[in-house]
CSV table of C-alpha atoms in Angstrom, one decimal:
chain,number,residue,atom,x,y,z
A,29,MET,CA,-13.6,-3.7,44.2
A,30,ASN,CA,-16.1,-0.9,43.7
A,31,GLY,CA,-17.9,-2.3,40.6
A,32,ARG,CA,-17.3,0.4,38.3
A,33,ALA,CA,-15.9,-0.4,35.1
A,34,ASP,CA,-12.6,2.7,35.0
A,35,TYR,CA,-11.6,1.1,38.4
A,36,ARG,CA,-7.7,1.3,38.0
A,37,GLU,CA,-4.5,-0.2,40.1
A,38,PRO,CA,-3.2,2.2,42.8
A,39,ASN,CA,0.4,1.8,40.7
A,40,ALA,CA,-1.2,1.6,37.1
A,41,GLU,CA,0.5,4.1,34.4
A,42,VAL,CA,-1.9,5.2,32.4
A,43,PRO,CA,-0.7,5.9,28.6
A,44,ARG,CA,-0.1,8.6,27.1
A,45,PRO,CA,-2.2,10.2,24.0
A,46,ILE,CA,0.1,9.3,20.9
A,47,PRO,CA,1.0,12.9,19.1
A,48,HIS,CA,-0.2,12.4,15.8
A,49,ILE,CA,1.7,13.1,13.0
A,50,GLY,CA,0.1,13.4,9.6
A,51,ALA,CA,1.3,14.4,6.2
A,52,ASP,CA,0.5,17.5,7.0
A,53,TYR,CA,3.2,17.5,10.1
A,54,ILE,CA,5.9,20.2,10.1
A,55,PRO,CA,8.4,18.6,11.6
A,56,THR,CA,10.2,21.0,13.9
A,57,GLU,CA,13.9,23.0,13.0
A,58,GLU,CA,15.5,20.1,15.6
A,59,GLU,CA,13.7,17.6,13.7
A,60,ARG,CA,14.6,18.6,10.1
A,61,ARG,CA,18.5,19.0,10.7
A,62,VAL,CA,18.2,15.2,12.4
A,63,PHE,CA,16.5,14.3,8.7
A,64,ALA,CA,19.7,16.1,6.9
A,65,GLU,CA,21.6,14.3,8.7
A,66,CYS,CA,20.7,11.2,8.3
A,67,ASN,CA,19.9,11.4,4.9
A,68,ASP,CA,23.6,12.1,3.9
A,69,GLU,CA,24.9,9.6,6.7
A,70,SER,CA,23.0,6.9,5.2
A,71,PHE,CA,23.8,8.5,1.6
A,72,TRP,CA,27.6,8.4,2.2
A,73,PHE,CA,27.6,5.6,4.6
A,74,ARG,CA,25.5,2.4,3.8
A,75,SER,CA,23.9,3.6,-0.4
A,76,VAL,CA,27.4,4.8,-1.4
A,77,PRO,CA,29.7,1.8,-0.3
A,78,LEU,CA,26.6,-1.0,-0.7
A,79,ALA,CA,26.1,0.1,-4.6
A,80,ALA,CA,29.5,0.0,-5.0
A,81,THR,CA,29.8,-3.5,-3.8
A,82,SER,CA,27.1,-4.8,-5.9
A,83,MET,CA,28.5,-3.0,-9.2
A,84,LEU,CA,31.7,-4.9,-8.1
A,85,ILE,CA,30.6,-8.4,-7.1
A,86,THR,CA,28.6,-7.7,-10.5
A,87,GLN,CA,31.2,-7.0,-13.2
A,88,GLY,CA,33.2,-9.7,-11.2
A,89,LEU,CA,30.2,-12.0,-12.2
A,90,ILE,CA,30.1,-11.1,-16.0
A,91,SER,CA,34.0,-11.0,-16.1
A,92,LYS,CA,34.0,-14.8,-14.9
A,93,GLY,CA,30.8,-15.8,-17.4
A,94,ILE,CA,29.0,-16.4,-14.7
A,95,LEU,CA,26.6,-13.8,-15.7
A,96,SER,CA,26.1,-13.1,-19.5
A,97,SER,CA,26.4,-9.5,-20.9
A,98,HIS,CA,24.0,-7.6,-23.0
A,99,PRO,CA,24.5,-8.3,-26.5
A,100,LYS,CA,24.0,-4.5,-27.7
A,101,TYR,CA,24.6,-2.5,-24.3
A,102,GLY,CA,27.6,-5.0,-22.8
A,103,SER,CA,26.9,-4.8,-19.0
A,104,ILE,CA,26.3,-1.7,-18.2
A,105,PRO,CA,22.5,-2.3,-18.0
A,106,LYS,CA,23.3,-5.1,-14.9
A,107,LEU,CA,25.9,-2.9,-13.5
A,108,ILE,CA,22.5,0.1,-13.1
A,109,PHE,CA,20.4,-2.4,-11.9
A,110,ALA,CA,23.5,-3.5,-8.6
A,111,CYS,CA,23.6,0.6,-8.1
A,112,ILE,CA,20.0,0.9,-7.8
A,113,MET,CA,19.4,-2.5,-6.2
A,114,GLY,CA,22.5,-1.4,-3.6
A,115,TYR,CA,21.7,2.2,-3.0
A,116,PHE,CA,18.4,1.7,-2.0
A,117,ALA,CA,19.8,-1.0,0.0
A,118,GLY,CA,21.8,0.9,1.8
A,119,LYS,CA,19.2,4.0,2.8
A,120,LEU,CA,16.6,0.8,4.6
A,121,SER,CA,19.5,-0.5,6.6
A,122,TYR,CA,19.9,3.0,8.1
A,123,VAL,CA,16.4,3.3,9.1
A,124,LYS,CA,16.5,1.5,12.6
A,125,THR,CA,19.1,3.8,13.3
A,126,CYS,CA,17.7,6.8,12.3
A,127,GLN,CA,14.6,6.0,14.1
A,128,GLU,CA,16.6,5.4,17.1
A,129,LYS,CA,18.1,9.8,16.6
A,130,PHE,CA,14.9,10.6,16.4
A,131,LYS,CA,13.8,8.9,19.4
A,132,ASN,CA,16.9,10.4,21.6
A,133,LEU,CA,15.1,14.0,20.8
A,134,GLU,CA,14.0,15.9,23.4
A,135,ASN,CA,10.5,18.2,23.1
A,136,SER,CA,10.1,16.7,19.5
A,137,PRO,CA,6.4,15.5,18.3
A,138,LEU,CA,7.8,13.3,15.7
A,139,GLY,CA,10.4,11.8,18.5
A,140,GLU,CA,8.1,11.5,20.8
A,141,ALA,CA,5.7,9.2,18.6
A,142,LEU,CA,8.3,6.2,18.1
A,143,ARG,CA,8.8,6.5,22.0
A,144,SER,CA,5.0,6.2,22.6
A,145,GLY,CA,5.0,3.7,19.8
A,146,GLN,CA,7.5,1.1,20.6
A,147,ALA,CA,6.3,1.8,24.8
A,148,ARG,CA,2.8,0.8,22.9
A,149,ARG,CA,4.4,-2.7,21.4
A,150,SER,CA,7.0,-3.4,24.0
A,151,SER,CA,4.2,-3.0,27.4
A,152,PRO,CA,2.8,-6.2,28.5
A,153,THR,CA,-0.7,-7.4,27.3
A,154,GLY,CA,-3.1,-6.2,30.3
A,155,HIS,CA,-6.5,-5.0,30.9
A,156,TYR,CA,-5.5,-1.5,30.8
A,157,SER,CA,-3.3,-1.5,27.4
A,158,GLN,CA,-4.4,-0.1,24.2
A,159,LYS,CA,-2.0,-2.7,22.4
A,160,SER,CA,-3.8,-5.3,20.0
A,161,LYS,CA,-3.0,-9.0,20.3
A,162,TYR,CA,-1.7,-8.8,16.6
A,163,ASP,CA,0.4,-5.6,16.9
A,164,SER,CA,4.1,-7.8,17.3
A,165,ASN,CA,3.0,-9.3,13.9
A,166,VAL,CA,1.7,-6.0,12.0
A,167,SER,CA,3.7,-3.6,12.6
A,168,GLY,CA,7.0,-5.1,12.7
A,169,HIS,CA,9.2,-7.2,14.9
A,170,SER,CA,11.1,-5.9,17.9
A,171,SER,CA,13.6,-7.3,20.2
A,172,PHE,CA,11.1,-6.7,23.1
A,173,VAL,CA,8.1,-8.2,21.8
A,174,THR,CA,7.1,-12.1,22.0
A,175,SER,CA,4.8,-13.4,19.9
A,176,PRO,CA,2.8,-16.4,19.9
A,177,ALA,CA,3.3,-19.4,19.2
A,178,PRO,CA,3.0,-19.8,14.9
A,179,ASP,CA,0.1,-22.7,15.6
A,180,ASN,CA,-2.1,-19.7,17.6
A,181,VAL,CA,-1.3,-16.9,15.0
A,182,GLU,CA,-2.9,-19.2,12.1
A,183,LYS,CA,-5.7,-19.9,14.1
A,184,GLU,CA,-6.4,-16.4,15.5
A,185,MET,CA,-5.2,-14.5,12.0
A,186,LEU,CA,-5.9,-16.4,8.8
A,187,PRO,CA,-9.7,-17.8,8.5
A,188,HIS,CA,-10.9,-21.3,7.5
A,189,TYR,CA,-11.3,-21.8,4.0
A,190,GLU,CA,-12.8,-25.0,2.5
A,191,PRO,CA,-10.9,-27.3,-0.4
A,192,ILE,CA,-12.2,-25.8,-3.5
A,193,PRO,CA,-13.9,-29.5,-4.7
A,194,PHE,CA,-12.7,-28.6,-8.5
A,195,SER,CA,-9.5,-28.1,-10.8
A,196,ALA,CA,-8.9,-24.6,-10.5
A,197,SER,CA,-6.9,-24.9,-14.0
A,198,MET,CA,-8.2,-25.4,-17.8
A,199,ASN,CA,-5.9,-27.2,-19.1
A,200,GLU,CA,-7.6,-30.6,-21.8
A,201,SER,CA,-5.7,-33.3,-19.5
A,202,THR,CA,-8.1,-33.1,-16.7
A,203,PRO,CA,-11.6,-33.2,-16.5
A,204,THR,CA,-13.4,-30.1,-16.0
A,205,GLY,CA,-17.2,-31.4,-15.5
A,206,ILE,CA,-18.2,-29.5,-17.9
A,207,THR,CA,-20.1,-31.6,-21.1
A,208,ASP,CA,-21.0,-29.9,-24.8
A,209,HIS,CA,-24.0,-30.9,-25.6
A,210,ILE,CA,-24.6,-30.0,-29.5
A,211,ALA,CA,-28.5,-31.0,-30.0
A,212,GLN,CA,-28.8,-32.7,-33.6
A,213,VAL,CA,-31.2,-30.8,-35.2
A,214,LYS,CA,-32.5,-32.1,-38.8
A,215,VAL,CA,-34.0,-30.3,-41.3
A,216,ASN,CA,-36.1,-31.8,-44.1
A,217,LYS,CA,-36.4,-30.2,-48.0
A,218,TYR,CA,-39.4,-28.3,-46.9
A,219,GLY,CA,-37.4,-26.7,-43.7
A,220,ASP,CA,-38.7,-28.5,-41.1
A,221,THR,CA,-36.6,-28.9,-38.1
A,222,TRP,CA,-36.6,-31.6,-34.9
A,223,ASP,CA,-34.3,-32.5,-32.7
A,224,GLU,CA,-33.4,-36.1,-32.1
């Protein structure tokens, strides 16, 4: 060891810089094609089936009397709600598949950002790693990431708070420790006052 602070092992891999993908990013033609493909596939293969299924289940529950229908609008509000929830559930369920499609793109800054983000989360923590010890808990769970033991997470992430020594509720059945002191003031016929 030569005593330098930037000493690296001979076979250590130098992490590449992650491309900045912000709100001003303009996708490439290939990325636009994948966006359109993901939007189309998530709609037809996930959102439509889940929306239709949730509406059928909701209508079945209303028909059996498990759910009640609205007195004025009938089952329509519940069916619309079920349709919207099914639509968004379908869109959300396709996110991982769409990310994989972007990761498979070559010469794509967005794909490179996703690949380098995955590599950073799955690389072992070491002296030169850019990974924070909280990355696996904040950025989502991956099958490649081993998270710390649950008791260590609590000790590292959560601040220690002291218990509150008084009641937080203000109902009349619990004492609050607040007393009202009303001074008894007497007034004579001449208007003089004094405390008692």
